[in-house]
């Protein structure tokens, strides 16, 4: 629902106040409320007595005020700067935090200053045609995690490469010197190739997809090894295909690298997946842990506070700031929603129904 009687949460010394000019919608924005209302599964729970939470993670806007610690941590920030960033929306531990609002309180280290092009284009849906938000930070974090395991193995599998997270991950991996292999729908092959994918494969037929990757690697003749995968979709099918591709890749290259194979899943691990593929190390990366606070979701979705993850995401933002200044990453195709916050609610329903493919939903405020 939309409320017009909410108060701005009091900012901490390390936070800034931003007048919102708009933002972007993410899967998080409907999945977290669903989990809260269903106790982590598909059984509706009694919502009575629950404190309503504000939604929204990604925003862009103009800085109105900076806390004293924010000025120390981010001496580059000024009142009047146009920035974009992320907050932990739909957070039962901080119900008043959310980006879908006229004014947003955010941590100073979790924003990026937009360049002169953004200042000259106030109606741009994403400030600089590229909104470094939740999906981009998750992509960066996943890519950074993978590079710790890559060593000199140049190939990386990206399942869900045509999503907003996927196209960013492909570019970041390419900028880091790796060769991304994309798995997505054939209708998006041109998109992922334009973002740097070395090759693209169709996920619709799992068996032929796995075989196609195996043939591709065996025919390269460059000695390249594929032993890492980034699974952005994070369902049973995607994790199974990633595991089978990693296994087939080891056969194709005839190396011992599979013993160190790793699959980073941007979500919950499928039941029994690790037991069925003992040669592969599966890692679950939940975006909300990057805020460094307790993730108060039920059951296996719960995460304890992780200050180290917060520091890692802060480092990611420093790197993203440099990339934004250079204009080194192309944006994901976007669609501007009409109708303000009503349009946001409609957009969230479209995301929930799986009706958004190959583009990112953004909205504008005056």
C-alpha positions in Angstrom: 0.0 0.0 0.0 1.0 3.7 -0.3 1.1 5.9 2.8 1.3 9.7 2.9 1.7 10.0 6.7 5.2 8.5 7.3 8.0 10.3 9.1 11.6 10.4 8.0 13.7 8.1 10.2 16.3 10.0 12.2 19.7 9.7 10.5 22.7 8.3 12.3 26.0 10.3 12.3 27.3 8.1 9.4 24.2 8.7 7.2 23.0 11.2 4.6 19.5 12.5 3.7 18.6 12.3 0.0 15.7 13.9 -1.8 14.6 11.1 -4.1 14.4 11.6 -7.8 13.4 8.0 -8.5 14.9 4.5 -8.4 14.7 1.0 -9.6 12.8 -2.2 -8.8 14.5 -5.4 -7.8 13.4 -9.0 -7.1 14.3 -8.3 -3.4 11.4 -5.8 -3.3 8.7 -8.4 -3.6 10.5 -11.5 -2.4 11.4 -10.2 1.1 7.8 -9.1 1.9 6.6 -12.5 0.6 9.0 -14.3 2.9 8.0 -12.2 5.9 4.3 -12.9 5.3 4.7 -16.6 4.6 7.3 -17.4 7.3 9.8 -18.4 4.6 7.7 -20.8 2.7 4.4 -20.9 0.7 2.1 -21.1 3.7 0.5 -17.8 4.6 1.1 -16.8 8.2 -1.0 -14.5 10.4 0.2 -10.9 9.7 -1.6 -9.6 12.8 0.7 -7.5 14.9 3.4 -7.2 12.3 5.0 -3.8 11.9 4.7 -2.6 8.3 8.0 -2.3 6.5 9.0 0.3 3.9 10.0 -1.1 0.5 12.7 -0.3 -2.0 16.5 -0.7 -2.1 17.7 1.4 -5.1 17.4 5.2 -5.3 18.9 8.2 -6.9 18.5 11.8 -5.8 20.1 14.9 -4.4 21.9 15.1 -1.0 20.2 17.4 1.4 22.2 16.8 4.6 25.3 14.8 5.8 25.9 13.5 9.3 29.3 14.4 10.9 30.7 10.9 10.5 29.4 10.8 7.0 31.5 13.8 6.1 34.6 12.1 7.6 34.0 8.8 5.8 33.1 10.4 2.5 34.9 13.7 2.2 34.0 13.7 -1.5 30.3 14.2 -0.7 28.6 17.6 -0.8 25.1 18.9 -0.2 23.6 19.2 -3.6 25.5 16.3 -5.1 23.4 13.9 -7.3 24.0 10.4 -6.1 22.6 6.9 -6.4 22.8 4.1 -3.8 21.2 1.4 -1.9 19.4 0.8 1.4 18.0 -2.3 3.1 14.3 -2.0 2.3 11.7 -4.5 3.6 13.8 -4.9 6.7 11.9 -6.0 9.8 14.9 -4.9 11.9 14.6 -1.4 10.6 11.0 -1.0 9.3 11.3 2.8 8.5 14.2 2.1 6.0 13.2 2.0 2.3 14.0 3.7 -1.0 10.4 4.0 -2.3 9.9 7.3 -0.5 10.2 11.0 -1.1 13.2 11.2 1.2 15.8 8.5 1.9 18.2 8.0 4.7 21.3 6.1 3.5 24.8 5.1 4.7 27.3 7.5 3.2 29.6 4.7 2.0 26.8 3.0 0.1 26.2 5.8 -2.5 28.0 6.8 -5.7 28.3 10.3 -6.9 27.0 10.7 -10.4 29.0 12.5 -13.1 28.3 15.8 -14.9 26.2 14.0 -17.5 23.7 13.1 -14.8 23.5 16.7 -13.6 22.7 17.8 -17.1 20.0 15.2 -17.5 17.6 15.4 -14.5 15.0 13.3 -16.3 17.3 10.4 -17.0 15.7 7.2 -15.5 18.8 6.2 -13.8 20.9 9.3 -13.5 23.7 8.3 -15.8 21.8 5.7 -17.7 23.4 3.3 -15.3 22.0 3.1 -11.8 24.6 1.3 -9.5 22.1 -0.3 -7.2 21.4 -3.5 -5.4 21.6 -5.8 -8.5 24.9 -4.2 -9.6 26.4 -4.5 -6.2 25.4 -8.1 -5.9 26.9 -8.7 -9.3 30.1 -7.0 -8.3 30.2 -8.9 -5.0 29.6 -12.2 -6.8 32.2 -11.5 -9.4 34.7 -10.4 -6.8 34.1 -13.6 -4.8 34.6 -15.7 -7.9 37.9 -14.0 -8.8 39.3 -15.2 -5.5 39.0 -18.7 -6.9 39.7 -18.1 -10.5 43.5 -17.9 -10.5 44.5 -18.3 -14.2 41.3 -20.1 -15.3 39.8 -17.6 -17.7 36.3 -18.9 -18.2 33.4 -18.2 -15.9 29.8 -19.4 -16.4 27.1 -16.8 -15.8 23.6 -18.4 -15.5 20.9 -15.7 -15.9 23.3 -13.5 -17.8 20.5 -11.4 -19.4 19.2 -10.2 -16.1 20.1 -6.8 -14.7 22.6 -8.5 -12.4 23.8 -10.7 -15.2 24.7 -8.1 -17.7 26.7 -6.2 -15.1 28.4 -9.3 -13.9 29.4 -10.2 -17.4 31.0 -6.8 -17.9 32.8 -6.8 -14.5 34.2 -10.2 -15.2 35.3 -9.1 -18.6 36.9 -5.9 -17.2 38.8 -8.2 -14.7 40.3 -10.2 -17.6 38.0 -13.2 -17.6 35.9 -14.7 -20.4 32.2 -15.0 -19.4 30.1 -17.8 -20.9 26.4 -16.8 -20.7 23.4 -19.0 -20.2 20.1 -17.2 -21.0 17.3 -17.2 -23.5 18.3 -17.1 -27.2 16.2 -13.9 -27.5 18.9 -12.2 -25.4 22.0 -13.6 -27.0 22.7 -10.3 -28.7 22.4 -8.4 -25.4 24.8 -10.6 -23.5 27.3 -10.6 -26.3 27.2 -6.8 -26.5 28.1 -6.8 -22.8 31.1 -9.0 -23.3 30.0 -12.6 -23.2 32.4 -14.8 -25.0 29.6 -17.2 -26.0 25.9 -17.7 -25.1 23.9 -20.9 -24.6 20.2 -21.7 -24.4 18.9 -22.8 -21.0 15.6 -24.2 -22.3 17.1 -27.7 -23.0 19.4 -28.5 -20.1 21.0 -31.6 -21.6 21.8 -29.9 -24.9 23.0 -26.8 -23.0 25.5 -28.8 -21.0 26.7 -30.6 -24.1 27.0 -27.3 -26.1 29.3 -25.8 -23.4 31.4 -29.0 -23.3 31.8 -29.0 -27.1 32.6 -25.3 -27.0 35.4 -25.7 -24.5 36.8 -28.9 -26.1 37.0 -27.0 -29.4 38.7 -23.9 -28.2 42.2 -25.4 -28.0 43.4 -22.6 -25.7 43.7 -24.7 -22.6 41.2 -22.5 -20.8 39.5 -24.0 -17.8 35.9 -23.5 -16.7 35.7 -24.2 -13.0 33.6 -21.3 -11.7 29.9 -20.4 -12.1 27.8 -17.5 -11.0 24.1 -18.6 -10.6 21.9 -15.5 -10.6 18.6 -17.2 -10.9 19.2 -19.5 -7.9 16.5 -22.1 -8.4 16.7 -25.9 -8.6 17.0 -26.0 -12.4 19.7 -23.3 -12.6 21.9 -24.9 -9.9 21.6 -28.3 -11.5 22.6 -27.0 -14.9 25.6 -25.0 -13.4 26.8 -28.2 -11.6 26.4 -30.3 -14.7 28.2 -27.8 -16.9 31.1 -27.6 -14.4 31.3 -31.4 -14.4 31.2 -31.5 -18.2 33.8 -28.7 -18.5 36.2 -30.7 -16.4 35.8 -33.6 -18.8 36.2 -31.4 -21.8 39.5 -29.8 -20.6 40.8 -33.0 -19.0 42.3 -31.2 -16.0 42.2 -31.6 -12.3 40.7 -28.1 -11.9 37.2 -29.5 -11.2 38.5 -30.4 -7.8 38.4 -26.7 -7.0 35.2 -26.0 -8.9 33.0 -23.4 -7.2 29.4 -22.2 -7.8 28.3 -19.0 -6.3 24.5 -18.9 -5.9 22.8 -15.6 -5.4 20.1 -17.0 -3.1 19.2 -20.1 -1.3 21.0 -23.4 -2.1 18.8 -26.1 -3.5 18.1 -29.1 -1.2 20.7 -31.8 -1.6 22.6 -30.0 -4.4 26.0 -30.2 -2.7 25.5 -33.9 -1.8 24.8 -34.7 -5.4 27.9 -32.9 -6.6 30.6 -33.3 -3.9 33.4 -32.2 -6.3 31.8 -28.7 -6.4 31.9 -26.1 -3.6 28.6 -24.2 -3.5 28.4 -20.8 -1.8 25.2 -18.9 -1.1 25.4 -15.1 -1.4 22.5 -13.2 0.0 22.5 -9.5 -1.0 21.1 -8.3 2.3 24.1 -9.5 4.3 26.1 -6.8 2.6 24.4 -4.2 4.8 26.2 -5.7 7.8 23.1 -6.1 9.9 21.0 -9.0 11.1 18.7 -10.3 8.3 15.6 -11.2 10.3 14.0 -13.6 7.9 12.5 -16.9 9.0 14.2 -20.3 8.8 17.2 -20.9 6.5 16.9 -17.3 5.1 18.1 -15.9 8.4 21.6 -14.3 8.5 23.5 -13.0 11.5 25.0 -9.6 11.3 28.2 -9.6 9.3 30.4 -6.5 9.6 33.0 -8.0 7.2 30.3 -8.2 4.5 29.5 -4.5 5.1 33.2 -3.7 4.6 33.3 -5.7 1.5 30.3 -3.9 0.0 31.8 -0.6 0.9 35.0 -1.6 -1.0 32.7 -2.6 -3.9 31.2 0.9 -3.9 34.7 2.5 -4.1 35.4 0.4 -7.2 32.0 1.1 -8.7 32.6 4.9 -8.2 35.8 4.6 -10.3 33.9 2.6 -13.0 31.1 5.2 -13.1 33.6 8.0 -13.5 35.2 6.1 -16.5 31.9 5.2 -18.0 33.3 1.7 -18.3 30.0 -0.3 -17.8 27.0 -0.2 -20.1 23.6 0.0 -18.5 21.0 -2.7 -18.5 18.0 -1.9 -20.8 15.3 -0.2 -18.7 11.6 0.6 -18.8 10.3 3.7 -17.2 7.1 3.1 -15.1 4.3 5.6 -15.3 2.2 6.6 -12.3 4.7 7.2 -9.6 4.3 4.9 -6.6 1.2 3.3 -8.1 3.3 2.4 -11.0 5.9 0.9 -8.6 3.2 -1.4 -7.0 2.2 -2.5 -10.5 5.8 -3.1 -11.4 6.4 -5.2 -8.3 3.4 -7.4 -9.3 4.9 -7.8 -12.8 8.2 -8.9 -11.3 6.4 -11.4 -9.0 4.6 -12.9 -12.0 7.7 -13.2 -14.0 6.5 -10.8 -16.6 9.7 -8.7 -16.9 12.5 -10.1 -19.0 15.7 -8.5 -20.4 15.0 -5.1 -18.9 15.0 -3.2 -15.6 12.0 -1.4 -14.2 12.7 2.2 -13.0 10.5 5.0 -11.9 10.9 8.8 -11.7 9.9 11.5 -9.2 9.6 15.2 -9.9 
